[in-house]
PDB file of C-alpha atoms in Angstrom:
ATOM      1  CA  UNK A   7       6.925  -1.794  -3.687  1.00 73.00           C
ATOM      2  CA  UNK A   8       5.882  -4.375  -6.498  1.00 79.00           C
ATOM      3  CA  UNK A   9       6.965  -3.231 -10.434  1.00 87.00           C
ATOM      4  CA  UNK A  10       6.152  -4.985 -13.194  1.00 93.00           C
ATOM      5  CA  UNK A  11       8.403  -4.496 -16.613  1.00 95.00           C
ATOM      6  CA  UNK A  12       7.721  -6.272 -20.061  1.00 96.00           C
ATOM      7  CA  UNK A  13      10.730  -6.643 -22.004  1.00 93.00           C
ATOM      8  CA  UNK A  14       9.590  -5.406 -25.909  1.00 92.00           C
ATOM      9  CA  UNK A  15       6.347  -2.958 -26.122  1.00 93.00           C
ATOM     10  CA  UNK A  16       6.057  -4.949 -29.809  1.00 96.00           C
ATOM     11  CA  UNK A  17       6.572  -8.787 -30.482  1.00 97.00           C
ATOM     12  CA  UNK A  18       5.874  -9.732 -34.293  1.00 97.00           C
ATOM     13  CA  UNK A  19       5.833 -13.635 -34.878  1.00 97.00           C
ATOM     14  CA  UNK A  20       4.583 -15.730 -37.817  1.00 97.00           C
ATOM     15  CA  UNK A  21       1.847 -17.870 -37.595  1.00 97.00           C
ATOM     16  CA  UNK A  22       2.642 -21.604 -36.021  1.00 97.00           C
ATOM     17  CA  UNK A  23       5.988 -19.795 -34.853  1.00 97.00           C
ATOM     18  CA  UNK A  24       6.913 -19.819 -30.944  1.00 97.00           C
ATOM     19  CA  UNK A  25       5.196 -17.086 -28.641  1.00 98.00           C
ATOM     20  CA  UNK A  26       7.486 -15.826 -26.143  1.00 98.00           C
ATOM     21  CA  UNK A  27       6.334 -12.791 -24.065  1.00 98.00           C
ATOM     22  CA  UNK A  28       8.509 -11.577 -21.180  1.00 98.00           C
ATOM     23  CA  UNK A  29       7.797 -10.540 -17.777  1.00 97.00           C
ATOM     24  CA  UNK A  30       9.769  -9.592 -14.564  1.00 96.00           C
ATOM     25  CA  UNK A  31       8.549  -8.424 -11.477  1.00 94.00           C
ATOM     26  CA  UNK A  32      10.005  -7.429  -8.209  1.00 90.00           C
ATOM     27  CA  UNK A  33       8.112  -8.066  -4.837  1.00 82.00           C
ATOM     28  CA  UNK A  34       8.645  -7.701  -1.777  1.00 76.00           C
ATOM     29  CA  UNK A  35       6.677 -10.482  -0.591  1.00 77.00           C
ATOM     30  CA  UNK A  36       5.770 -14.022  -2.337  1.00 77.00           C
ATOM     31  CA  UNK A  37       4.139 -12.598  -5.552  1.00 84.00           C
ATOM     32  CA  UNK A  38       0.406 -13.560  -7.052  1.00 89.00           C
ATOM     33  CA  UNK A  39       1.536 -12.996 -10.806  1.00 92.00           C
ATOM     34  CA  UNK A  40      -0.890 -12.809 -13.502  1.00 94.00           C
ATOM     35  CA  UNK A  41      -1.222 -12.613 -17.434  1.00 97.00           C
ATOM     36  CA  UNK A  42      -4.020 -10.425 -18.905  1.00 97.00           C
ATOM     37  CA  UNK A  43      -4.579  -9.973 -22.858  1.00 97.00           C
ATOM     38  CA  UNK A  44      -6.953  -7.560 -24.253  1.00 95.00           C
ATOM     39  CA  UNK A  45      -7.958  -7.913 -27.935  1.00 94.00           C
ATOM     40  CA  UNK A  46      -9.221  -4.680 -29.385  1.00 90.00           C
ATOM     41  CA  UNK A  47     -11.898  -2.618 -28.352  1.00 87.00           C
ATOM     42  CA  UNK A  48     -12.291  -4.974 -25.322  1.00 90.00           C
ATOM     43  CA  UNK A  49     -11.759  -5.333 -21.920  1.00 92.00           C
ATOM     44  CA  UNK A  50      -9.209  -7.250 -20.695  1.00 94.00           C
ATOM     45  CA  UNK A  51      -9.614 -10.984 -19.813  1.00 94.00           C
ATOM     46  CA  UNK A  52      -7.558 -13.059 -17.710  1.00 93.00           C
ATOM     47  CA  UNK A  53      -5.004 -15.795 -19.284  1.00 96.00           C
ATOM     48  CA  UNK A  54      -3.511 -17.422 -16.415  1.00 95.00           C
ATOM     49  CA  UNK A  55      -2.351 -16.577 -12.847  1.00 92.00           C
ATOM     50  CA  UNK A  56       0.035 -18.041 -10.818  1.00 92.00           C
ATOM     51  CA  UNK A  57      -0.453 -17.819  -6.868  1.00 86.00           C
ATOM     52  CA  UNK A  58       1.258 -20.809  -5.241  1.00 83.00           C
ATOM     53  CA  UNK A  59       1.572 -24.268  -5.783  1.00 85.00           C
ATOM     54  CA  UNK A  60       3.165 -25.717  -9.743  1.00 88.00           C
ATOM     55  CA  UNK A  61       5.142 -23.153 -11.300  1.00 90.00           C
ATOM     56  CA  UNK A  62       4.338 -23.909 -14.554  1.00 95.00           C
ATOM     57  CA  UNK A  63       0.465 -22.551 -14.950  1.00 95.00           C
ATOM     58  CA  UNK A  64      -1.517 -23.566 -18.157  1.00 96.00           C
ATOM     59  CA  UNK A  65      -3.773 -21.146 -19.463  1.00 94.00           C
ATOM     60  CA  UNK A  66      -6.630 -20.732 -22.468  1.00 93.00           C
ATOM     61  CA  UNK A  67      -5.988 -20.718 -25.785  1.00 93.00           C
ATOM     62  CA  UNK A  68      -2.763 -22.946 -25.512  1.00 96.00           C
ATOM     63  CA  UNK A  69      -0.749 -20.292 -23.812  1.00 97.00           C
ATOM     64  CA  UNK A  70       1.546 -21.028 -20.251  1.00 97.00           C
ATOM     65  CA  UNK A  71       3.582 -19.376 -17.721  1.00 97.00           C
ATOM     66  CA  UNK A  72       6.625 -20.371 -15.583  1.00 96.00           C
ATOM     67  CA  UNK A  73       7.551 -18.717 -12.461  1.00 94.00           C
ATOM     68  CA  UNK A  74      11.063 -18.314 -11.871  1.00 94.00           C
ATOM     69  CA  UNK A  75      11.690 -16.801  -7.785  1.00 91.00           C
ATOM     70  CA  UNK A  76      15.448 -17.100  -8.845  1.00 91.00           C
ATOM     71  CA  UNK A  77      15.140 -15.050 -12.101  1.00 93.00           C
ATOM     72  CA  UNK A  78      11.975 -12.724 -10.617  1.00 93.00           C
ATOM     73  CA  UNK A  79      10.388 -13.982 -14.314  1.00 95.00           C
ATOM     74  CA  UNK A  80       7.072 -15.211 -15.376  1.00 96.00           C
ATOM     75  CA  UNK A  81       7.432 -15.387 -18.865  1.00 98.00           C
ATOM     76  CA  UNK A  82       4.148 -16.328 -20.770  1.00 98.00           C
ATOM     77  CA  UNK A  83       4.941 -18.865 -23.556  1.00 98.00           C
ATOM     78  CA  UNK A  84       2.672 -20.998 -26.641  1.00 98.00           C
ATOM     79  CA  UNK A  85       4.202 -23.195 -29.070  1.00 97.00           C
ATOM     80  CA  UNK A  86       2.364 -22.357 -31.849  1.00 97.00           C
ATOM     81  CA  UNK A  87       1.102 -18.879 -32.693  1.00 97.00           C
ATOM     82  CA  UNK A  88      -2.059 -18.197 -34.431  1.00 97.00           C
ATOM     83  CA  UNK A  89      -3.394 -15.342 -36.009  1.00 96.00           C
ATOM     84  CA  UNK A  90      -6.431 -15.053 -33.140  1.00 96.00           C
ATOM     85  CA  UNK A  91      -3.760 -14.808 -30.967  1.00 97.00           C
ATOM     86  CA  UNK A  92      -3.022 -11.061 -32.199  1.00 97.00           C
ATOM     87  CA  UNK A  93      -3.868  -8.821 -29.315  1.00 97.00           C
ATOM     88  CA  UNK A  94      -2.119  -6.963 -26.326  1.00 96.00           C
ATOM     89  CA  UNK A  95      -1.021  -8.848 -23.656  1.00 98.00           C
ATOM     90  CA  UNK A  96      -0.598  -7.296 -19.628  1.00 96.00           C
ATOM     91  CA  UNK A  97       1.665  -8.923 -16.641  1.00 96.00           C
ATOM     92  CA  UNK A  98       0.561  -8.011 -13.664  1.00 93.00           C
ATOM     93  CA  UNK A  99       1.652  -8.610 -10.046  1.00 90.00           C
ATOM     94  CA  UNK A 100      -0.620  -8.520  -6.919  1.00 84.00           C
ATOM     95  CA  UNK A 101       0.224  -5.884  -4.204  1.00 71.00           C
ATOM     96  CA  UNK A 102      -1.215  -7.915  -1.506  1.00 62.00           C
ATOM     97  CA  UNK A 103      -4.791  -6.302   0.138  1.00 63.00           C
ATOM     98  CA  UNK A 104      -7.757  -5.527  -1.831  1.00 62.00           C
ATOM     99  CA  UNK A 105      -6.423  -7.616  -4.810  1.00 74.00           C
ATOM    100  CA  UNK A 106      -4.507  -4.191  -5.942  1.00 82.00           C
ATOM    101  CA  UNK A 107      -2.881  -5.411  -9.258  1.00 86.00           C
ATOM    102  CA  UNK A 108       0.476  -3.737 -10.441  1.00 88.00           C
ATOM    103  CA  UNK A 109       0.556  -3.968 -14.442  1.00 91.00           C
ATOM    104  CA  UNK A 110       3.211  -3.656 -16.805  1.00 93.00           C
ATOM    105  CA  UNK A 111       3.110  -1.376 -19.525  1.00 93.00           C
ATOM    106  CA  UNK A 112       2.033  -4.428 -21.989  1.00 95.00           C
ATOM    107  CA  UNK A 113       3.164  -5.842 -25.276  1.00 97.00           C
ATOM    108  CA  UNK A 114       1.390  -6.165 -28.550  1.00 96.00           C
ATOM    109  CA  UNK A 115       1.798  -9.329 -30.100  1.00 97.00           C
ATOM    110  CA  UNK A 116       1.037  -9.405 -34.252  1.00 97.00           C
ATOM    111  CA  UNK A 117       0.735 -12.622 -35.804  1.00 97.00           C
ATOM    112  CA  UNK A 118       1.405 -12.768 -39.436  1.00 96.00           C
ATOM    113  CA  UNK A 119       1.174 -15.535 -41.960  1.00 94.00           C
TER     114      UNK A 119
ATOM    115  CA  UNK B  28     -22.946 -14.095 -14.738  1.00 65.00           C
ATOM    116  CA  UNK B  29     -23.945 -10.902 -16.671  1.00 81.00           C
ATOM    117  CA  UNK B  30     -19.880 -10.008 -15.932  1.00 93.00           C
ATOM    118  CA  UNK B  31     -18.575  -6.156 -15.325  1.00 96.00           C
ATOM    119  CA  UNK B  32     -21.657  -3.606 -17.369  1.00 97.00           C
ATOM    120  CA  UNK B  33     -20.511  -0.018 -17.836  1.00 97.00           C
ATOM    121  CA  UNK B  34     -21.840   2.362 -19.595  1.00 97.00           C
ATOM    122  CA  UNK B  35     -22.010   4.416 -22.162  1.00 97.00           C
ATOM    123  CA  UNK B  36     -19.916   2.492 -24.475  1.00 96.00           C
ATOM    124  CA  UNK B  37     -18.791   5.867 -26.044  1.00 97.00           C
ATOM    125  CA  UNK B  38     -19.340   9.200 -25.373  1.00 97.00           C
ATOM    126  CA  UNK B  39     -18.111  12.263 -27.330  1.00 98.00           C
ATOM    127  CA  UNK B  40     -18.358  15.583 -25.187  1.00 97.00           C
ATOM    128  CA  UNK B  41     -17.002  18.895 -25.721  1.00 97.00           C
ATOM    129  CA  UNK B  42     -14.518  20.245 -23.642  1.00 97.00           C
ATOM    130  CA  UNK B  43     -15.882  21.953 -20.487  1.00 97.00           C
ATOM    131  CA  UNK B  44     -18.856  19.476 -20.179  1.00 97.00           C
ATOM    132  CA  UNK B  45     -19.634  17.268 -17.193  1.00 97.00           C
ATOM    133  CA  UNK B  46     -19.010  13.411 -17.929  1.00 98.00           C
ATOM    134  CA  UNK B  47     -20.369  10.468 -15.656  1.00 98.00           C
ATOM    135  CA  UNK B  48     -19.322   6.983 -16.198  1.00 98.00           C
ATOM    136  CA  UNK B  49     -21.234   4.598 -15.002  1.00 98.00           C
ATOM    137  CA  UNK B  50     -20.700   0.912 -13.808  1.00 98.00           C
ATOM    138  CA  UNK B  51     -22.173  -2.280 -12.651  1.00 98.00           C
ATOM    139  CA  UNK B  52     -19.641  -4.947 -11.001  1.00 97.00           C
ATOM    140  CA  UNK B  53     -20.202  -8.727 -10.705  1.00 95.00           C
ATOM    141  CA  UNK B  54     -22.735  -9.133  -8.280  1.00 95.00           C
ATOM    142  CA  UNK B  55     -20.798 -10.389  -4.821  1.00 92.00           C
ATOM    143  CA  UNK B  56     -17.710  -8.465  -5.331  1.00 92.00           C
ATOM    144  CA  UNK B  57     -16.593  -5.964  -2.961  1.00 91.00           C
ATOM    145  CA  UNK B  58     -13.859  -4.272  -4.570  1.00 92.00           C
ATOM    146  CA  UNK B  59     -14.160  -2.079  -7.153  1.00 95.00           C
ATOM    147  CA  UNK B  60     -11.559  -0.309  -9.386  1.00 95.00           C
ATOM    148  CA  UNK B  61     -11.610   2.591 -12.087  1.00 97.00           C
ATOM    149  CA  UNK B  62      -8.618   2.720 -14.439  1.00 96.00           C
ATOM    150  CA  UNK B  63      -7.960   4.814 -17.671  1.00 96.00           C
ATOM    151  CA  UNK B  64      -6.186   3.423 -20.874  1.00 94.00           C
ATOM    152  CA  UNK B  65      -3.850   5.942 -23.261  1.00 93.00           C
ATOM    153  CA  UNK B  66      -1.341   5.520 -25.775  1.00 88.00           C
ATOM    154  CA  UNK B  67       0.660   7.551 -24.250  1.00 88.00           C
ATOM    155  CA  UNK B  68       0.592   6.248 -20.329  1.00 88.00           C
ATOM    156  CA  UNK B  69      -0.812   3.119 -20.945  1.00 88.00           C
ATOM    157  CA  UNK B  70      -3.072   1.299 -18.115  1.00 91.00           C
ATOM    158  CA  UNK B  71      -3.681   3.746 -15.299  1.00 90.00           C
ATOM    159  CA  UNK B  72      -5.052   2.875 -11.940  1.00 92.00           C
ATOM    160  CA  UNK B  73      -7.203   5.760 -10.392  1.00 95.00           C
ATOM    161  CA  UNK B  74      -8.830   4.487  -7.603  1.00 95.00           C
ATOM    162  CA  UNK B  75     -10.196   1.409  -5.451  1.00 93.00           C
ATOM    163  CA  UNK B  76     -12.595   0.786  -3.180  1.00 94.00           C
ATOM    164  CA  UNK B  77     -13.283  -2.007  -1.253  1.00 91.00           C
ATOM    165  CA  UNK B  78     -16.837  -2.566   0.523  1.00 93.00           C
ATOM    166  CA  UNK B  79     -17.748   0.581  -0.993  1.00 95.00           C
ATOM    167  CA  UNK B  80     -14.924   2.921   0.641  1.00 94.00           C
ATOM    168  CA  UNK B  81     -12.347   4.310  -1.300  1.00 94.00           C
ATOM    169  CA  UNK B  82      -9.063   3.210  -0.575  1.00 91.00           C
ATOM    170  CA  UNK B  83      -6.576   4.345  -2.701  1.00 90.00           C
ATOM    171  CA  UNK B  84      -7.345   7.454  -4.943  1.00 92.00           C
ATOM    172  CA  UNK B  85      -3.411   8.683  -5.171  1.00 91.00           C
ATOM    173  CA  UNK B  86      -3.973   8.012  -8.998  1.00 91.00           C
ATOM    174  CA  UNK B  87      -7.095  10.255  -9.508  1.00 94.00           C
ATOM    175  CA  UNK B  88      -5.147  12.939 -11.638  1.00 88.00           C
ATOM    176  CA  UNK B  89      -7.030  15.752 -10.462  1.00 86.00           C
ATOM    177  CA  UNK B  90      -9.642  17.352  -8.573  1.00 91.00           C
ATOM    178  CA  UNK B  91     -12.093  17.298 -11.676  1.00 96.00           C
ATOM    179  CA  UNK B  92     -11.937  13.526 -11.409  1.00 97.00           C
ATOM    180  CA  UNK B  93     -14.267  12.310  -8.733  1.00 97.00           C
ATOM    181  CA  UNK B  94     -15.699   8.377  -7.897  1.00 97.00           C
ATOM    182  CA  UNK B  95     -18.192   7.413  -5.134  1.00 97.00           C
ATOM    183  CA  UNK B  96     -20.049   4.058  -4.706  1.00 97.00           C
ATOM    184  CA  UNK B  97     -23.314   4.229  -3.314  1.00 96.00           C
ATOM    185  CA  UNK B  98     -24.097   0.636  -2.595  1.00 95.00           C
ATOM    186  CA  UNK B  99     -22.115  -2.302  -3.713  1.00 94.00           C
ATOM    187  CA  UNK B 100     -23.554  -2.610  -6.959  1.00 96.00           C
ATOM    188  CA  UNK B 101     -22.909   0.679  -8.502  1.00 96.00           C
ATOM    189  CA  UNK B 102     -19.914   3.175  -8.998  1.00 98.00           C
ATOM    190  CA  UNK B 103     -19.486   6.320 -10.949  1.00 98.00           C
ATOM    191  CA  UNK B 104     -16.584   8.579 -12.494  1.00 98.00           C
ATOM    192  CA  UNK B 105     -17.390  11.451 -12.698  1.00 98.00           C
ATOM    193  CA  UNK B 106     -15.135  14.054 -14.748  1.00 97.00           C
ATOM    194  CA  UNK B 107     -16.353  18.393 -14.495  1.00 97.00           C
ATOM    195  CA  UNK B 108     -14.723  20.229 -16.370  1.00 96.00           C
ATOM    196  CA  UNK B 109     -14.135  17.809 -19.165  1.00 97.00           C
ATOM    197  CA  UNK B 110     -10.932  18.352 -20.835  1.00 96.00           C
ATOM    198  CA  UNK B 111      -9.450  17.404 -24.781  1.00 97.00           C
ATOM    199  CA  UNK B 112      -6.681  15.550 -22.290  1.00 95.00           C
ATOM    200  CA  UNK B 113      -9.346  13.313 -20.647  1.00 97.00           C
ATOM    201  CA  UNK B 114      -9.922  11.416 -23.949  1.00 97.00           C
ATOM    202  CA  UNK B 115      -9.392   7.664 -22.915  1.00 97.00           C
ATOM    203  CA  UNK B 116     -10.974   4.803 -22.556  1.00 96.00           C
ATOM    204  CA  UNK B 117     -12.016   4.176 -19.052  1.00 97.00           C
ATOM    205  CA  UNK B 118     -12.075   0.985 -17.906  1.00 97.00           C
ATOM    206  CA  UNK B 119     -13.786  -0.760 -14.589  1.00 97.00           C
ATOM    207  CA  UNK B 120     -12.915  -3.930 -12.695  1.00 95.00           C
ATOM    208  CA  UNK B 121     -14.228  -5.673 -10.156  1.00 94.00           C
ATOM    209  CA  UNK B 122     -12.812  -8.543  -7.645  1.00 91.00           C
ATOM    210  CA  UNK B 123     -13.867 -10.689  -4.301  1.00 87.00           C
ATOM    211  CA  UNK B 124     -10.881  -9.517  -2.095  1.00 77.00           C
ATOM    212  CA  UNK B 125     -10.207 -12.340   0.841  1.00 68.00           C
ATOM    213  CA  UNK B 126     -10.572 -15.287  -1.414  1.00 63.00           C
ATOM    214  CA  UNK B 127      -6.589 -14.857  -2.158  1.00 62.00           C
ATOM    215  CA  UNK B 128      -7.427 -15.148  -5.941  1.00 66.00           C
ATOM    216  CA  UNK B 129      -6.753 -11.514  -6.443  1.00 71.00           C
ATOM    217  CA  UNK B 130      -8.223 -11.981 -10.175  1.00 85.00           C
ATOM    218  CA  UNK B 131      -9.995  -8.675 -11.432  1.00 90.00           C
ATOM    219  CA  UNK B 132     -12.618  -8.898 -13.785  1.00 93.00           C
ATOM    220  CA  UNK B 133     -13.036  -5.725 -16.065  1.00 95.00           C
ATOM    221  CA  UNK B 134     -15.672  -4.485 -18.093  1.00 96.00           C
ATOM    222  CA  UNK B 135     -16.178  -3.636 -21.722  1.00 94.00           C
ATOM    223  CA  UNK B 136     -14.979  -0.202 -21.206  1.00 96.00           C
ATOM    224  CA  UNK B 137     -16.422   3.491 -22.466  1.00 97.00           C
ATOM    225  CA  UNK B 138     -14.035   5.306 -24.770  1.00 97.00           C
ATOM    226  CA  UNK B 139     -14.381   8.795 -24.584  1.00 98.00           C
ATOM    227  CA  UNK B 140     -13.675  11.304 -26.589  1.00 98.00           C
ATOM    228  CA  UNK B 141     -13.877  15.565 -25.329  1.00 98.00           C
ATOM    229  CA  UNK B 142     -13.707  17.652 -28.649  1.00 97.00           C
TER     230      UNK B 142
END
């Protein structure tokens, strides 16, 4: 069965600093891996997804992804951080069938100047 | 696109109350999906359907929790007895399954809150 685990419930950077939010999955089949961020008192919204093709997937707001089969990773990157960039941020993988989503238990990112 | 519409927003209830939540998914989608959001447990999954028949409801947490789709533009979640535990926000998604996209689209939410 698919899991999802994000490494640090709590990421605190300063603003213009690197974002660096972690994410490894296991699948049993060739994964659909997604990033989700939900600001507060919202829904979430999609980021970026990866499905097949370049493994490096560029997203809104500045923010990108690299899939790693080799390290089971997906990591979910931005160079520079800004302070609209405070939010919680979801992994997900795709079970396969009825676009079933696995998430992670998500990581709040604070941005401070 | 008017995007995922659920409703109410917020509703307060008191414990022992029946609570319906209602929602509205992108027009052309055919599968459906509740979750609830905690502190405590995070992002829950409760159930799916897909062309209006439920799936998966292994993640309904009891048998006060019910969901049923009508027609493919409607869904509720229905909660009798309403408990203090229930307080959550409640979340619903919507996708086109068979396009290999497997993106959900979720709605605003409806936080509720049993006193």
């Amino acid at each position: 069965a698919q899991s999802v685990t994000q490494l640090g419930s709590h990421v605190s950077v300063s603003e213009g600093a690197l974002v660096l939010l972690r994410c490894n999955y296991s699948s049993s089949v060739p994964p659909y891996l997604f990033w989700y961020v939900q600001y507060p008192n919202q829904g979430l919204q999609l980021l970026l997804k990866y499905t097949t093709g370049a493994t490096l997937v560029k997203g809104i707001n500045g923010f990108e992804a690299e899939f790693k089969k080799s390290e089971t990773s997906f990591h979910l990157t931005k160079p520079s951080a800004h302070m609209s960039d405070a939010a919680e941020y979801f992994c997900a993988v795709s079970e396969g069938g009825y676009n079933k989503l696995i998430f992670g238990a998500g990581t709040r990112l604070a941005v401070h100047p | 696109d008017a995007g995922v519409i659920q409703s109410p927003r917020h509703e307060v209830t008191e414990m022992g109350q029946e609570v319906t939540l209602r929602c509205k998914p992108i027009s052309g989608h055919n599968s459906l999906f509740w979750y609830r959001q905690t502190m405590m447990r995070g992002l829950e999954l409760l159930i799916y359907f897909n062309n209006n028949v439920p799936i998966d409801d292994s993640g309904m947490p009891e048998d006060r929790f019910s969901a049923k789709m009508p027609n493919a533009s409607f869904s509720t979640l229905k909660i009798q007895p309403s408990e203090p535990r229930d307080s959550a926000v409640y979340f619903c998604a919507s996708s086109l399954s068979g396009d290999f996209s497997y993106e959900q689209y979720f709605g605003p939410g409806t936080r509720l809150t049993v006193t």
